[in-house]
Amino acid sequence: MNLDTIFGAEIMARCEALAQFTEEPGHLTRTYLTPVQRAAADTLLEWMREAGMSARIDEAGNVVGRYEGATPNARTLITGSHFDTVVNAGKYDGNYGVITSIACVKALNLQGQRLPFAIEVVGFADEEGVRYKTTMMGSKAIAGTYDMGILALKDRAGISLTDAMKNYGLDPAAIGRAARNPKDILAFLEIHIEQGPVLLKEGRPVGTVTSIAGVYRFQAVVTGQAGHAGTTPMNMRCDAAAAAAEMIGAIERYCAAEGNRSPGGVVGTVGQLNVPGGAINVIPGACEFSIDLRSGNDDTRHAIWGMLEPELHAIAKRRHVELAISKTLDLAAAPCAPQLMARIDAAIGEVTGAAVRRLPSGAGHDAMAMAALCPQAMIFIRCGNGGISHNPLETITEEDARIGAWVLYEVIRDLAAA
Ligand SMILES: [Zn+2]
């Protein structure tokens, strides 16, 4: 099999094959520590061994394949992504990155190439956090940032994480042993579908990720005055929902205006909106909404919120309603390592012959957790169907799969030549 086949047709066939391991026939759902995940893990182990790696399941359930370097005690380059999925997922989110990383090692092995470093391909067992509502457990275990407090969490069936690990054949007390020593690790590279429309709209197969966005999350509660929808004149109302609507408009306007001119960009979303106890004939006395604000640059994120928050309070004041905002998440951005980004740029130039598009990742990824362990960088490949992801309509082309694999392969070889 030549490399173009391994990087194209075989990657696509393996994405299909892995998608057969699902908890729900007819669509793809594969969550942490289920028998279905174990079956998928066995397939990954088999592919890793076929590619010339020794392979094992680590203490957190991650699948880890190791391809030794030219010298026994060389440092390790880690590459990979996650193989758990959301409910009713696409086939490529995460899985493409694991399969493509295996393909790159297979290519090296077929050519009898040993590098000055070892390569480990990791299939992270939990990134999405579907079963235990806590994300990136697999990569946090490897990065050494695992919070043992989560072991008591229970899934919807009442099974604790501790018991789920035991049922899977893992020892929860040993999870610390999954953590790697930063001294041994050279870098982490992750190739992933973009999960958005930017590369598709611009006609580019691949891009270099600059940063994984930092996130603010807030819950806002607007309190006004409930009243009769028929008897209260418009100028005598303190309508909490109408005030919230104006605030949501302000969030959208600020993010749209500042997003393109600020470093790292910014996107803001109100995804939850609720009028508690609302009725068709009652002026809303209260309204609650969520705010999700992300930027690849933490300074931008802080600055935008610094402008937006007073604006929301000014709206509340003008409309004679109370506004209370509580912060529920403040997650720092994970900038990708500049020297790795430069290598990815060069590889993209070499493989595609086109100018490089750099873009931030608005979605979280394992690379974010791995940033605590070592320098990290990401390659995005184009998502079809308008950029839709976390959905069965998620798609990529075989040609893009191949280009992505070539880029990752070239980056690995370039690191070896350095
Ligand atoms: Zn993913």
Tab-separated table of N, CA and C in Angstrom, residues 213-343:
chain	number	residue	atom	x	y	z
A	213	ALA	N	-9.346	28.708	22.355
A	213	ALA	CA	-9.980	29.869	22.985
A	213	ALA	C	-10.178	29.715	24.485
A	214	GLY	N	-9.972	30.812	25.182
A	214	GLY	CA	-10.369	30.914	26.576
A	214	GLY	C	-11.862	31.194	26.645
A	215	VAL	N	-12.472	30.861	27.745
A	215	VAL	CA	-13.931	30.942	27.850
A	215	VAL	C	-14.349	31.631	29.145
A	216	TYR	N	-15.308	32.524	29.033
A	216	TYR	CA	-16.067	33.035	30.177
A	216	TYR	C	-17.472	32.475	30.082
A	217	ARG	N	-18.018	32.056	31.193
A	217	ARG	CA	-19.449	31.753	31.210
A	217	ARG	C	-20.094	32.476	32.381
A	218	PHE	N	-21.240	33.060	32.111
A	218	PHE	CA	-21.987	33.796	33.141
A	218	PHE	C	-23.453	33.368	33.123
A	219	GLN	N	-24.089	33.510	34.281
A	219	GLN	CA	-25.537	33.411	34.352
A	219	GLN	C	-26.032	34.798	34.746
A	220	ALA	N	-26.964	35.315	33.985
A	220	ALA	CA	-27.516	36.649	34.276
A	220	ALA	C	-28.975	36.508	34.696
A	221	VAL	N	-29.332	37.245	35.738
A	221	VAL	CA	-30.732	37.256	36.184
A	221	VAL	C	-31.217	38.697	36.164
A	222	VAL	N	-32.252	38.948	35.378
A	222	VAL	CA	-32.869	40.277	35.313
A	222	VAL	C	-34.164	40.217	36.115
A	223	THR	N	-34.317	41.161	37.037
A	223	THR	CA	-35.541	41.201	37.833
A	223	THR	C	-36.273	42.511	37.568
A	224	GLY	N	-37.503	42.375	37.114
A	224	GLY	CA	-38.320	43.560	36.843
A	224	GLY	C	-39.562	43.527	37.714
A	225	GLN	N	-40.680	43.889	37.111
A	225	GLN	CA	-41.933	43.896	37.857
A	225	GLN	C	-42.995	43.207	37.000
A	226	ALA	N	-43.541	42.086	37.541
A	226	ALA	CA	-44.605	41.408	36.808
A	226	ALA	C	-45.852	42.292	36.813
A	227	GLY	N	-46.668	42.159	35.812
A	227	GLY	CA	-47.883	42.977	35.765
A	227	GLY	C	-48.836	42.437	34.716
A	228	HIS	N	-50.031	42.973	34.703
A	228	HIS	CA	-51.048	42.517	33.759
A	228	HIS	C	-50.702	42.997	32.352
A	229	ALA	N	-50.717	42.076	31.404
A	229	ALA	CA	-50.333	42.404	30.032
A	229	ALA	C	-51.332	43.335	29.360
A	230	GLY	N	-52.534	43.405	29.917
A	230	GLY	CA	-53.557	44.237	29.293
A	230	GLY	C	-53.720	45.601	29.928
A	231	THR	N	-53.448	45.711	31.200
A	231	THR	CA	-53.799	46.944	31.918
A	231	THR	C	-52.624	47.874	32.199
A	232	THR	N	-51.375	47.378	32.004
A	232	THR	CA	-50.220	48.214	32.345
A	232	THR	C	-49.723	48.944	31.096
A	233	PRO	N	-49.797	50.278	31.080
A	233	PRO	CA	-49.333	51.024	29.900
A	233	PRO	C	-47.853	50.746	29.620
A	234	MET	N	-47.452	50.879	28.371
A	234	MET	CA	-46.086	50.538	27.972
A	234	MET	C	-45.058	51.363	28.742
A	235	ASN	N	-45.355	52.605	29.029
A	235	ASN	CA	-44.355	53.455	29.694
A	235	ASN	C	-44.314	53.261	31.209
A	236	MET	N	-45.126	52.346	31.725
A	236	MET	CA	-45.120	52.093	33.174
A	236	MET	C	-44.608	50.695	33.488
A	237	ARG	N	-43.944	50.063	32.531
A	237	ARG	CA	-43.520	48.678	32.726
A	237	ARG	C	-42.046	48.575	33.121
A	238	CYS	N	-41.734	47.515	33.871
A	238	CYS	CA	-40.344	47.114	34.101
A	238	CYS	C	-40.241	45.676	33.600
A	239	ASP	N	-40.196	45.536	32.276
A	239	ASP	CA	-40.274	44.225	31.628
A	239	ASP	C	-38.888	43.566	31.603
A	240	ALA	N	-38.727	42.515	32.401
A	240	ALA	CA	-37.415	41.867	32.526
A	240	ALA	C	-36.986	41.209	31.218
A	241	ALA	N	-37.934	40.626	30.483
A	241	ALA	CA	-37.564	39.932	29.248
A	241	ALA	C	-37.192	40.917	28.144
A	242	ALA	N	-37.904	42.035	28.080
A	242	ALA	CA	-37.567	43.049	27.072
A	242	ALA	C	-36.187	43.635	27.363
A	243	ALA	N	-35.874	43.808	28.649
A	243	ALA	CA	-34.538	44.298	29.026
A	243	ALA	C	-33.477	43.274	28.634
A	244	ALA	N	-33.768	41.994	28.914
A	244	ALA	CA	-32.814	40.935	28.551
A	244	ALA	C	-32.585	40.919	27.043
A	245	ALA	N	-33.663	41.132	26.287
A	245	ALA	CA	-33.533	41.132	24.825
A	245	ALA	C	-32.576	42.228	24.373
A	246	GLU	N	-32.679	43.397	25.009
A	246	GLU	CA	-31.771	44.491	24.639
A	246	GLU	C	-30.326	44.141	25.003
A	247	MET	N	-30.179	43.472	26.141
A	247	MET	CA	-28.832	43.054	26.562
A	247	MET	C	-28.241	42.035	25.581
A	248	ILE	N	-29.053	41.101	25.150
A	248	ILE	CA	-28.578	40.082	24.202
A	248	ILE	C	-28.151	40.755	22.896
A	249	GLY	N	-28.950	41.761	22.486
A	249	GLY	CA	-28.578	42.516	21.290
A	249	GLY	C	-27.232	43.201	21.466
A	250	ALA	N	-26.988	43.732	22.670
A	250	ALA	CA	-25.709	44.408	22.936
A	250	ALA	C	-24.549	43.414	22.880
A	251	ILE	N	-24.752	42.224	23.432
A	251	ILE	CA	-23.694	41.201	23.410
A	251	ILE	C	-23.335	40.863	21.966
A	252	GLU	N	-24.359	40.665	21.160
A	252	GLU	CA	-24.118	40.326	19.755
A	252	GLU	C	-23.398	41.463	19.031
A	253	ARG	N	-23.835	42.696	19.289
A	253	ARG	CA	-23.261	43.859	18.601
A	253	ARG	C	-21.797	44.067	18.994
A	254	TYR	N	-21.503	43.990	20.282
A	254	TYR	CA	-20.126	44.172	20.744
A	254	TYR	C	-19.201	43.121	20.144
A	255	CYS	N	-19.638	41.853	20.216
A	255	CYS	CA	-18.775	40.773	19.730
A	255	CYS	C	-18.572	40.877	18.225
A	256	ALA	N	-19.633	41.239	17.510
A	256	ALA	CA	-19.512	41.371	16.054
A	256	ALA	C	-18.564	42.515	15.708
A	257	ALA	N	-18.656	43.620	16.456
A	257	ALA	CA	-17.838	44.797	16.147
A	257	ALA	C	-16.381	44.586	16.539
A	258	GLU	N	-16.175	44.002	17.720
A	258	GLU	CA	-14.803	43.872	18.234
A	258	GLU	C	-14.129	42.600	17.742
A	259	GLY	N	-14.947	41.595	17.399
A	259	GLY	CA	-14.417	40.272	17.099
A	259	GLY	C	-13.359	40.271	16.020
A	260	ASN	N	-13.607	41.049	14.970
A	260	ASN	CA	-12.689	40.984	13.839
A	260	ASN	C	-11.468	41.871	14.012
A	261	ARG	N	-11.583	42.905	14.849
A	261	ARG	CA	-10.427	43.791	14.939
A	261	ARG	C	-9.552	43.501	16.152
A	262	SER	N	-9.998	42.600	17.041
A	262	SER	CA	-9.199	42.300	18.228
A	262	SER	C	-8.376	41.043	18.026
A	263	PRO	N	-7.151	41.009	18.578
A	263	PRO	CA	-6.346	39.798	18.460
A	263	PRO	C	-7.046	38.600	19.094
A	264	GLY	N	-7.036	37.493	18.395
A	264	GLY	CA	-7.676	36.277	18.920
A	264	GLY	C	-9.164	36.200	18.627
A	265	GLY	N	-9.747	37.331	18.137
A	265	GLY	CA	-11.184	37.356	17.837
A	265	GLY	C	-12.009	37.203	19.095
A	266	VAL	N	-13.310	37.334	18.951
A	266	VAL	CA	-14.193	37.077	20.090
A	266	VAL	C	-15.558	36.650	19.564
A	267	VAL	N	-16.152	35.687	20.221
A	267	VAL	CA	-17.527	35.286	19.895
A	267	VAL	C	-18.334	35.215	21.183
A	268	GLY	N	-19.579	35.676	21.110
A	268	GLY	CA	-20.442	35.672	22.283
A	268	GLY	C	-21.773	35.018	21.952
A	269	THR	N	-22.267	34.216	22.866
A	269	THR	CA	-23.497	33.457	22.606
A	269	THR	C	-24.398	33.440	23.832
A	270	VAL	N	-25.671	33.702	23.612
A	270	VAL	CA	-26.668	33.475	24.664
A	270	VAL	C	-27.448	32.232	24.248
A	271	GLY	N	-27.123	31.125	24.877
A	271	GLY	CA	-27.703	29.846	24.457
A	271	GLY	C	-28.863	29.387	25.320
A	272	GLN	N	-29.032	30.048	26.462
A	272	GLN	CA	-30.147	29.702	27.352
A	272	GLN	C	-30.862	30.986	27.735
A	273	LEU	N	-32.157	30.935	27.609
A	273	LEU	CA	-32.969	32.118	27.877
A	273	LEU	C	-34.283	31.634	28.470
A	274	ASN	N	-34.645	32.191	29.599
A	274	ASN	CA	-35.783	31.628	30.316
A	274	ASN	C	-36.570	32.733	31.016
A	275	VAL	N	-37.880	32.670	30.911
A	275	VAL	CA	-38.753	33.548	31.706
A	275	VAL	C	-39.413	32.653	32.762
A	276	PRO	N	-38.883	32.646	33.987
A	276	PRO	CA	-39.417	31.716	34.992
A	276	PRO	C	-40.888	32.018	35.291
A	277	GLY	N	-41.696	30.992	35.208
A	277	GLY	CA	-43.123	31.161	35.495
A	277	GLY	C	-43.838	32.063	34.512
A	278	GLY	N	-43.264	32.241	33.334
A	278	GLY	CA	-43.832	33.178	32.367
A	278	GLY	C	-45.197	32.731	31.853
A	279	ALA	N	-46.045	33.710	31.529
A	279	ALA	CA	-47.356	33.403	30.967
A	279	ALA	C	-47.636	34.406	29.854
A	280	ILE	N	-48.484	34.011	28.937
A	280	ILE	CA	-48.708	34.845	27.736
A	280	ILE	C	-49.319	36.202	28.088
A	281	ASN	N	-50.055	36.251	29.200
A	281	ASN	CA	-50.748	37.497	29.537
A	281	ASN	C	-50.139	38.211	30.741
A	282	VAL	N	-48.864	37.902	31.023
A	282	VAL	CA	-48.194	38.544	32.164
A	282	VAL	C	-46.900	39.208	31.691
A	283	ILE	N	-46.663	40.453	32.094
A	283	ILE	CA	-45.387	41.121	31.808
A	283	ILE	C	-44.302	40.394	32.602
A	284	PRO	N	-43.228	39.968	31.943
A	284	PRO	CA	-42.217	39.169	32.647
A	284	PRO	C	-41.588	39.919	33.827
A	285	GLY	N	-41.687	39.315	35.017
A	285	GLY	CA	-41.087	39.915	36.213
A	285	GLY	C	-39.636	39.496	36.372
A	286	ALA	N	-39.243	38.427	35.699
A	286	ALA	CA	-37.854	37.970	35.781
A	286	ALA	C	-37.462	37.326	34.458
A	287	CYS	N	-36.185	37.371	34.171
A	287	CYS	CA	-35.676	36.700	32.978
A	287	CYS	C	-34.244	36.279	33.263
A	288	GLU	N	-33.930	35.052	32.903
A	288	GLU	CA	-32.578	34.529	33.135
A	288	GLU	C	-31.956	34.165	31.793
A	289	PHE	N	-30.659	34.443	31.653
A	289	PHE	CA	-29.975	33.986	30.429
A	289	PHE	C	-28.516	33.690	30.716
A	290	SER	N	-27.960	32.864	29.831
A	290	SER	CA	-26.553	32.497	29.948
A	290	SER	C	-25.735	33.338	28.976
A	291	ILE	N	-24.459	33.519	29.288
A	291	ILE	CA	-23.534	34.189	28.357
A	291	ILE	C	-22.289	33.310	28.231
A	292	ASP	N	-21.919	33.015	26.997
A	292	ASP	CA	-20.686	32.274	26.718
A	292	ASP	C	-19.843	33.185	25.830
A	293	LEU	N	-18.661	33.556	26.333
A	293	LEU	CA	-17.816	34.531	25.637
A	293	LEU	C	-16.438	33.908	25.451
A	294	ARG	N	-15.966	33.827	24.203
A	294	ARG	CA	-14.682	33.146	23.953
A	294	ARG	C	-13.765	33.981	23.079
A	295	SER	N	-12.478	33.860	23.357
A	295	SER	CA	-11.477	34.478	22.493
A	295	SER	C	-10.198	33.654	22.562
A	296	GLY	N	-9.470	33.650	21.460
A	296	GLY	CA	-8.157	32.996	21.446
A	296	GLY	C	-7.132	33.783	22.233
A	297	ASN	N	-7.471	35.010	22.617
A	297	ASN	CA	-6.556	35.880	23.349
A	297	ASN	C	-7.232	36.329	24.650
A	298	ASP	N	-6.620	36.002	25.778
A	298	ASP	CA	-7.250	36.319	27.065
A	298	ASP	C	-7.378	37.824	27.290
A	299	ASP	N	-6.405	38.613	26.811
A	299	ASP	CA	-6.501	40.074	26.976
A	299	ASP	C	-7.735	40.604	26.254
A	300	THR	N	-7.956	40.085	25.056
A	300	THR	CA	-9.145	40.495	24.295
A	300	THR	C	-10.415	40.131	25.055
A	301	ARG	N	-10.449	38.891	25.554
A	301	ARG	CA	-11.646	38.423	26.263
A	301	ARG	C	-11.929	39.301	27.484
A	302	HIS	N	-10.878	39.603	28.245
A	302	HIS	CA	-11.057	40.443	29.439
A	302	HIS	C	-11.496	41.863	29.041
A	303	ALA	N	-10.870	42.379	27.978
A	303	ALA	CA	-11.186	43.749	27.563
A	303	ALA	C	-12.627	43.864	27.067
A	304	ILE	N	-13.071	42.885	26.283
A	304	ILE	CA	-14.446	42.940	25.757
A	304	ILE	C	-15.442	42.867	26.918
A	305	TRP	N	-15.172	41.959	27.852
A	305	TRP	CA	-16.097	41.848	28.984
A	305	TRP	C	-16.065	43.117	29.818
A	306	GLY	N	-14.893	43.718	29.902
A	306	GLY	CA	-14.738	44.972	30.640
A	306	GLY	C	-15.578	46.099	30.047
A	307	MET	N	-15.832	46.043	28.741
A	307	MET	CA	-16.689	47.050	28.099
A	307	MET	C	-18.162	46.627	28.153
A	308	LEU	N	-18.364	45.328	27.986
A	308	LEU	CA	-19.729	44.816	27.853
A	308	LEU	C	-20.497	44.840	29.174
A	309	GLU	N	-19.817	44.472	30.248
A	309	GLU	CA	-20.520	44.367	31.535
A	309	GLU	C	-21.151	45.700	31.953
A	310	PRO	N	-20.399	46.832	31.909
A	310	PRO	CA	-21.030	48.117	32.259
A	310	PRO	C	-22.186	48.473	31.327
A	311	GLU	N	-22.065	48.068	30.053
A	311	GLU	CA	-23.129	48.339	29.094
A	311	GLU	C	-24.424	47.603	29.498
A	312	LEU	N	-24.272	46.347	29.944
A	312	LEU	CA	-25.452	45.585	30.362
A	312	LEU	C	-26.095	46.228	31.586
A	313	HIS	N	-25.249	46.685	32.514
A	313	HIS	CA	-25.786	47.351	33.709
A	313	HIS	C	-26.451	48.685	33.352
A	314	ALA	N	-25.898	49.374	32.356
A	314	ALA	CA	-26.504	50.646	31.925
A	314	ALA	C	-27.898	50.406	31.331
A	315	ILE	N	-28.018	49.314	30.586
A	315	ILE	CA	-29.341	48.960	30.024
A	315	ILE	C	-30.331	48.695	31.168
A	316	ALA	N	-29.856	47.944	32.166
A	316	ALA	CA	-30.729	47.616	33.316
A	316	ALA	C	-31.187	48.895	34.016
A	317	LYS	N	-30.243	49.808	34.211
A	317	LYS	CA	-30.551	51.042	34.921
A	317	LYS	C	-31.591	51.867	34.166
A	318	ARG	N	-31.357	52.022	32.860
A	318	ARG	CA	-32.264	52.808	32.034
A	318	ARG	C	-33.677	52.227	32.032
A	319	ARG	N	-33.755	50.889	32.130
A	319	ARG	CA	-35.066	50.231	32.066
A	319	ARG	C	-35.652	49.937	33.457
A	320	HIS	N	-34.974	50.411	34.497
A	320	HIS	CA	-35.459	50.228	35.866
A	320	HIS	C	-35.675	48.767	36.231
A	321	VAL	N	-34.713	47.933	35.860
A	321	VAL	CA	-34.723	46.533	36.301
A	321	VAL	C	-33.397	46.254	37.018
A	322	GLU	N	-33.416	45.203	37.834
A	322	GLU	CA	-32.184	44.787	38.512
A	322	GLU	C	-31.468	43.771	37.634
A	323	LEU	N	-30.134	43.834	37.658
A	323	LEU	CA	-29.360	42.835	36.914
A	323	LEU	C	-28.299	42.250	37.836
A	324	ALA	N	-28.297	40.914	37.961
A	324	ALA	CA	-27.243	40.221	38.722
A	324	ALA	C	-26.542	39.251	37.780
A	325	ILE	N	-25.220	39.355	37.731
A	325	ILE	CA	-24.450	38.474	36.836
A	325	ILE	C	-23.477	37.659	37.682
A	326	SER	N	-23.533	36.325	37.554
A	326	SER	CA	-22.544	35.509	38.265
A	326	SER	C	-21.698	34.730	37.264
A	327	LYS	N	-20.406	34.695	37.555
A	327	LYS	CA	-19.456	34.019	36.669
A	327	LYS	C	-19.424	32.541	37.022
A	328	THR	N	-19.581	31.664	36.031
A	328	THR	CA	-19.551	30.229	36.315
A	328	THR	C	-18.311	29.550	35.738
A	329	LEU	N	-17.621	30.220	34.820
A	329	LEU	CA	-16.406	29.627	34.249
A	329	LEU	C	-15.481	30.726	33.746
A	330	ASP	N	-14.193	30.578	34.056
A	330	ASP	CA	-13.173	31.486	33.527
A	330	ASP	C	-11.974	30.610	33.179
A	331	LEU	N	-11.932	30.189	31.925
A	331	LEU	CA	-10.926	29.229	31.485
A	331	LEU	C	-9.941	29.941	30.558
A	332	ALA	N	-8.669	29.924	30.921
A	332	ALA	CA	-7.661	30.643	30.141
A	332	ALA	C	-7.475	30.013	28.759
A	333	ALA	N	-7.124	30.854	27.797
A	333	ALA	CA	-6.807	30.361	26.453
A	333	ALA	C	-5.503	29.574	26.504
A	334	ALA	N	-5.349	28.640	25.572
A	334	ALA	CA	-4.098	27.881	25.466
A	334	ALA	C	-3.442	28.231	24.133
A	335	PRO	N	-2.499	29.184	24.164
A	335	PRO	CA	-1.842	29.556	22.909
A	335	PRO	C	-0.976	28.395	22.411
A	336	CYS	N	-0.980	28.151	21.111
A	336	CYS	CA	-0.138	27.102	20.552
A	336	CYS	C	1.310	27.595	20.497
A	337	ALA	N	2.251	26.657	20.587
A	337	ALA	CA	3.671	27.012	20.635
A	337	ALA	C	4.113	27.597	19.292
A	338	PRO	N	4.679	28.821	19.295
A	338	PRO	CA	5.038	29.485	18.030
A	338	PRO	C	5.973	28.651	17.147
A	339	GLN	N	6.955	27.962	17.764
A	339	GLN	CA	7.890	27.203	16.913
A	339	GLN	C	7.215	26.008	16.251
A	340	LEU	N	6.201	25.445	16.921
A	340	LEU	CA	5.448	24.349	16.294
A	340	LEU	C	4.514	24.880	15.208
A	341	MET	N	3.903	26.052	15.478
A	341	MET	CA	3.036	26.667	14.456
A	341	MET	C	3.839	26.954	13.186
A	342	ALA	N	5.080	27.414	13.359
A	342	ALA	CA	5.913	27.718	12.188
A	342	ALA	C	6.181	26.445	11.381
A	343	ARG	N	6.382	25.330	12.077
A	343	ARG	CA	6.607	24.058	11.368
A	343	ARG	C	5.339	23.599	10.650
